[in-house]
Backbone as CSV, one residue per row, in Angstrom:
resi,resn,N_x,N_y,N_z,CA_x,CA_y,CA_z,C_x,C_y,C_z
1,MET,-8.954,-4.966,-15.271,-9.753,-6.064,-14.959,-11.232,-5.321,-14.490
2,ALA,-12.342,-5.817,-15.025,-13.425,-5.249,-14.540,-14.257,-6.152,-13.857
3,GLY,-15.460,-6.106,-13.353,-16.510,-6.438,-12.575,-15.711,-7.420,-11.346
4,PRO,-16.647,-8.234,-10.587,-16.364,-8.666,-9.230,-15.164,-9.552,-9.345
5,LEU,-14.706,-9.833,-8.334,-13.515,-10.777,-8.315,-14.295,-11.846,-7.740
6,LEU,-14.258,-13.108,-8.269,-15.030,-14.320,-7.996,-13.946,-15.163,-7.428
7,TRP,-14.438,-15.691,-6.113,-13.852,-16.490,-5.263,-14.398,-17.763,-4.970
8,PRO,-14.452,-18.860,-4.997,-14.883,-20.099,-4.194,-15.485,-19.585,-2.786
9,ALA,-16.920,-19.893,-2.404,-16.974,-19.487,-0.993,-16.128,-20.420,0.384
10,ASP,-15.990,-21.671,-0.165,-15.573,-22.727,0.354,-14.018,-22.768,0.510
11,GLU,-13.210,-21.590,-0.320,-11.848,-22.267,-0.337,-11.276,-20.623,0.248
12,PRO,-10.477,-20.819,1.434,-9.758,-19.810,1.960,-8.922,-18.485,1.051
13,TRP,-9.055,-17.640,1.409,-8.360,-16.433,0.729,-7.024,-16.659,0.898
14,PRO,-6.027,-16.532,-0.280,-4.741,-16.762,0.099,-3.735,-15.577,0.608
15,VAL,-3.194,-15.927,1.774,-2.544,-14.753,2.275,-1.368,-15.261,2.896
16,CYS,-0.370,-14.225,2.518,1.239,-14.599,2.821,1.541,-14.090,3.981
17,THR,2.366,-14.993,4.571,2.800,-14.517,5.902,4.333,-14.676,6.060
18,ALA,4.441,-14.904,4.619,6.516,-14.770,4.850,6.951,-13.505,5.195
19,THR,8.214,-13.123,5.505,8.876,-12.184,6.070,9.728,-11.598,4.609
20,HIS,9.513,-10.312,3.950,10.056,-9.924,2.956,11.097,-8.742,3.145
21,THR,12.044,-8.621,2.359,12.491,-7.344,2.619,11.772,-6.363,2.222
22,LYS,12.147,-5.256,2.852,11.399,-3.930,2.792,12.260,-2.874,1.733
23,GLY,11.444,-1.978,0.648,11.803,-0.909,0.422,11.915,0.629,0.584
24,ARG,11.699,1.342,-0.104,11.538,2.691,0.387,10.222,3.294,-0.280
25,GLY,9.587,3.787,0.317,8.264,4.224,0.139,7.439,4.796,1.194
26,HIS,6.214,5.650,0.995,5.346,6.040,1.826,4.447,5.002,2.630
27,LEU,3.930,5.430,3.838,3.116,4.452,4.686,1.711,4.815,4.057
28,LEU,0.951,3.852,3.653,-0.362,4.047,3.777,-1.345,4.889,4.195
29,SER,-0.968,4.969,5.439,-1.593,5.954,6.832,-0.996,7.362,6.434
30,GLU,0.146,7.503,6.181,0.652,8.786,5.848,0.052,9.173,4.687
31,VAL,-0.081,8.360,3.466,-0.793,9.408,2.334,-2.262,9.266,2.863
32,ARG,-2.804,8.741,3.485,-4.004,8.996,3.664,-3.927,10.407,4.406
33,LEU,-3.590,10.592,5.578,-3.462,11.571,6.399,-3.274,12.897,5.409
34,LYS,-2.237,12.858,4.606,-1.804,13.986,3.559,-3.064,14.206,2.825
35,ARG,-3.918,13.492,2.237,-4.871,13.805,1.453,-5.894,14.058,2.248
36,ARG,-6.294,13.639,3.321,-7.131,14.452,4.259,-7.232,15.981,4.611
37,ILE,-5.697,16.073,5.092,-5.481,17.414,5.476,-5.386,18.172,4.190
38,HIS,-4.990,18.064,2.955,-5.104,18.819,1.920,-6.985,18.752,1.139
39,ALA,-7.797,18.098,1.932,-9.104,18.262,1.083,-9.778,19.034,2.322
40,GLU,-9.217,18.927,3.621,-9.934,19.791,4.900,-9.574,21.205,4.348
41,ALA,-8.724,21.625,4.064,-7.879,22.745,4.006,-8.478,23.358,2.495
42,GLN,-8.931,22.540,1.698,-9.315,23.194,0.359,-10.262,24.649,0.819
43,GLY,-9.682,25.742,-0.035,-10.161,27.034,0.091,-9.604,27.829,1.248
44,ARG,-8.911,27.481,2.017,-8.019,28.072,3.475,-6.584,27.712,3.073
45,ASP,-5.713,28.536,3.681,-4.576,28.434,3.931,-4.405,27.168,4.878
46,LEU,-3.455,26.511,4.483,-3.399,25.398,5.805,-2.447,25.804,7.261
47,THR,-3.011,25.229,8.081,-2.463,25.858,9.651,-1.075,25.221,9.906
48,GLU,-0.859,26.448,10.987,0.797,25.826,10.945,0.830,24.474,11.593
49,GLU,-0.142,23.726,12.533,-0.308,22.563,12.752,-0.222,21.559,11.566
50,GLU,-1.136,21.940,10.715,-1.146,21.200,9.434,-0.185,21.296,8.619
51,LEU,0.850,22.192,8.656,2.243,22.304,7.867,3.135,21.563,8.536
52,ARG,2.993,21.511,9.599,4.075,20.446,10.881,3.879,19.249,10.510
53,VAL,2.824,18.705,10.512,2.351,17.523,10.134,2.716,17.092,8.489
54,LEU,2.721,17.872,7.468,2.943,17.490,6.319,4.585,17.482,6.258
55,ARG,5.300,18.441,6.729,6.718,18.661,6.786,7.088,17.046,7.238
56,GLY,6.562,16.233,8.498,7.103,15.146,8.943,7.050,13.923,8.338
57,ILE,5.814,14.240,7.004,5.411,12.827,6.239,6.503,13.047,4.999
58,GLY,7.061,11.481,4.894,8.623,11.858,4.009,8.672,10.338,3.673
59,ARG,9.446,9.870,2.496,9.570,8.751,2.099,10.435,7.675,3.159
60,GLY,10.484,6.636,3.415,11.387,6.008,4.318,11.111,4.671,4.114
61,ASN,11.886,3.780,4.933,11.897,2.380,4.661,10.740,1.582,5.104
62,HIS,9.598,1.669,4.652,8.445,1.131,5.399,7.761,0.257,4.064
63,ALA,7.813,0.455,2.887,7.243,0.072,1.557,7.564,-1.088,0.975
64,PRO,6.851,-2.110,0.863,7.182,-3.301,0.028,7.452,-3.099,-1.095
65,THR,8.528,-3.813,-1.634,9.276,-3.688,-3.006,8.517,-4.718,-3.953
66,SER,7.549,-4.774,-4.566,7.001,-5.711,-5.223,7.755,-6.482,-6.118
67,ALA,8.569,-5.717,-6.924,9.364,-6.517,-8.016,10.515,-7.615,-7.199
68,ARG,11.024,-7.096,-6.080,11.835,-8.263,-5.665,11.103,-9.579,-4.974
69,THR,9.602,-9.424,-4.758,9.268,-10.518,-3.927,7.525,-10.580,-4.895
70,PRO,7.675,-11.253,-5.764,6.451,-11.597,-6.783,5.514,-12.406,-6.116
71,LEU,4.290,-12.343,-6.495,3.144,-12.766,-5.472,3.591,-14.310,-5.762
72,CYS,3.673,-14.855,-6.994,3.351,-16.378,-7.003,4.841,-16.935,-6.117
73,ARG,5.268,-16.325,-5.490,6.266,-16.947,-4.706,5.804,-16.793,-3.455
74,CYS,4.762,-16.271,-2.968,3.657,-16.030,-1.488,2.962,-17.104,-1.717
75,LEU,2.236,-17.841,-2.934,1.445,-18.777,-3.047,2.113,-19.879,-3.991
76,PRO,2.618,-20.838,-3.156,3.357,-21.938,-3.436,2.314,-22.752,-4.300
77,SER,0.898,-23.000,-3.705,-0.455,-23.481,-4.617,-0.383,-22.974,-5.849
78,ARG,-0.193,-21.609,-6.447,-0.617,-21.042,-7.442,0.425,-21.128,-8.057
79,SER,0.653,-21.462,-9.738,1.878,-21.444,-10.766,1.339,-20.110,-11.554
80,CYS,2.757,-19.678,-12.012,2.565,-18.431,-12.445,3.986,-18.401,-13.593
81,THR,3.774,-18.053,-14.966,5.082,-18.157,-15.651,6.256,-17.071,-15.004
82,HIS,7.354,-17.152,-15.075,8.286,-16.279,-14.711,8.075,-14.966,-15.291
83,GLY,8.255,-13.979,-14.138,7.655,-12.711,-14.508,6.302,-11.975,-14.732
84,THR,5.572,-12.949,-14.364,3.841,-12.816,-14.559,3.684,-12.858,-12.862
85,SER,2.433,-12.317,-12.515,1.955,-12.487,-11.257,0.406,-12.937,-11.464
86,LEU,-0.405,-13.191,-10.535,-1.818,-13.864,-10.686,-2.786,-13.067,-11.254
87,ILE,-2.580,-11.680,-11.074,-3.314,-10.805,-11.615,-2.799,-10.385,-13.284
């Protein structure tokens, strides 16, 4: 997709409030922390504290599995062909 996403100003943005099963993956906050640590350490060795933090970051039971929760199921006012999403 290219260009701005156009949405009518008087129509609320769709939000899913349903509870979904979770899969395995990385927390976004940990991904950003890992990237920041590596960016700040560019050109030097990692400190012991940075290494300790990086060793503690790993996959866990926190990332949603999008394959199990299609976007169209979350937005009943929108219709999609089976196996597709709004985008």
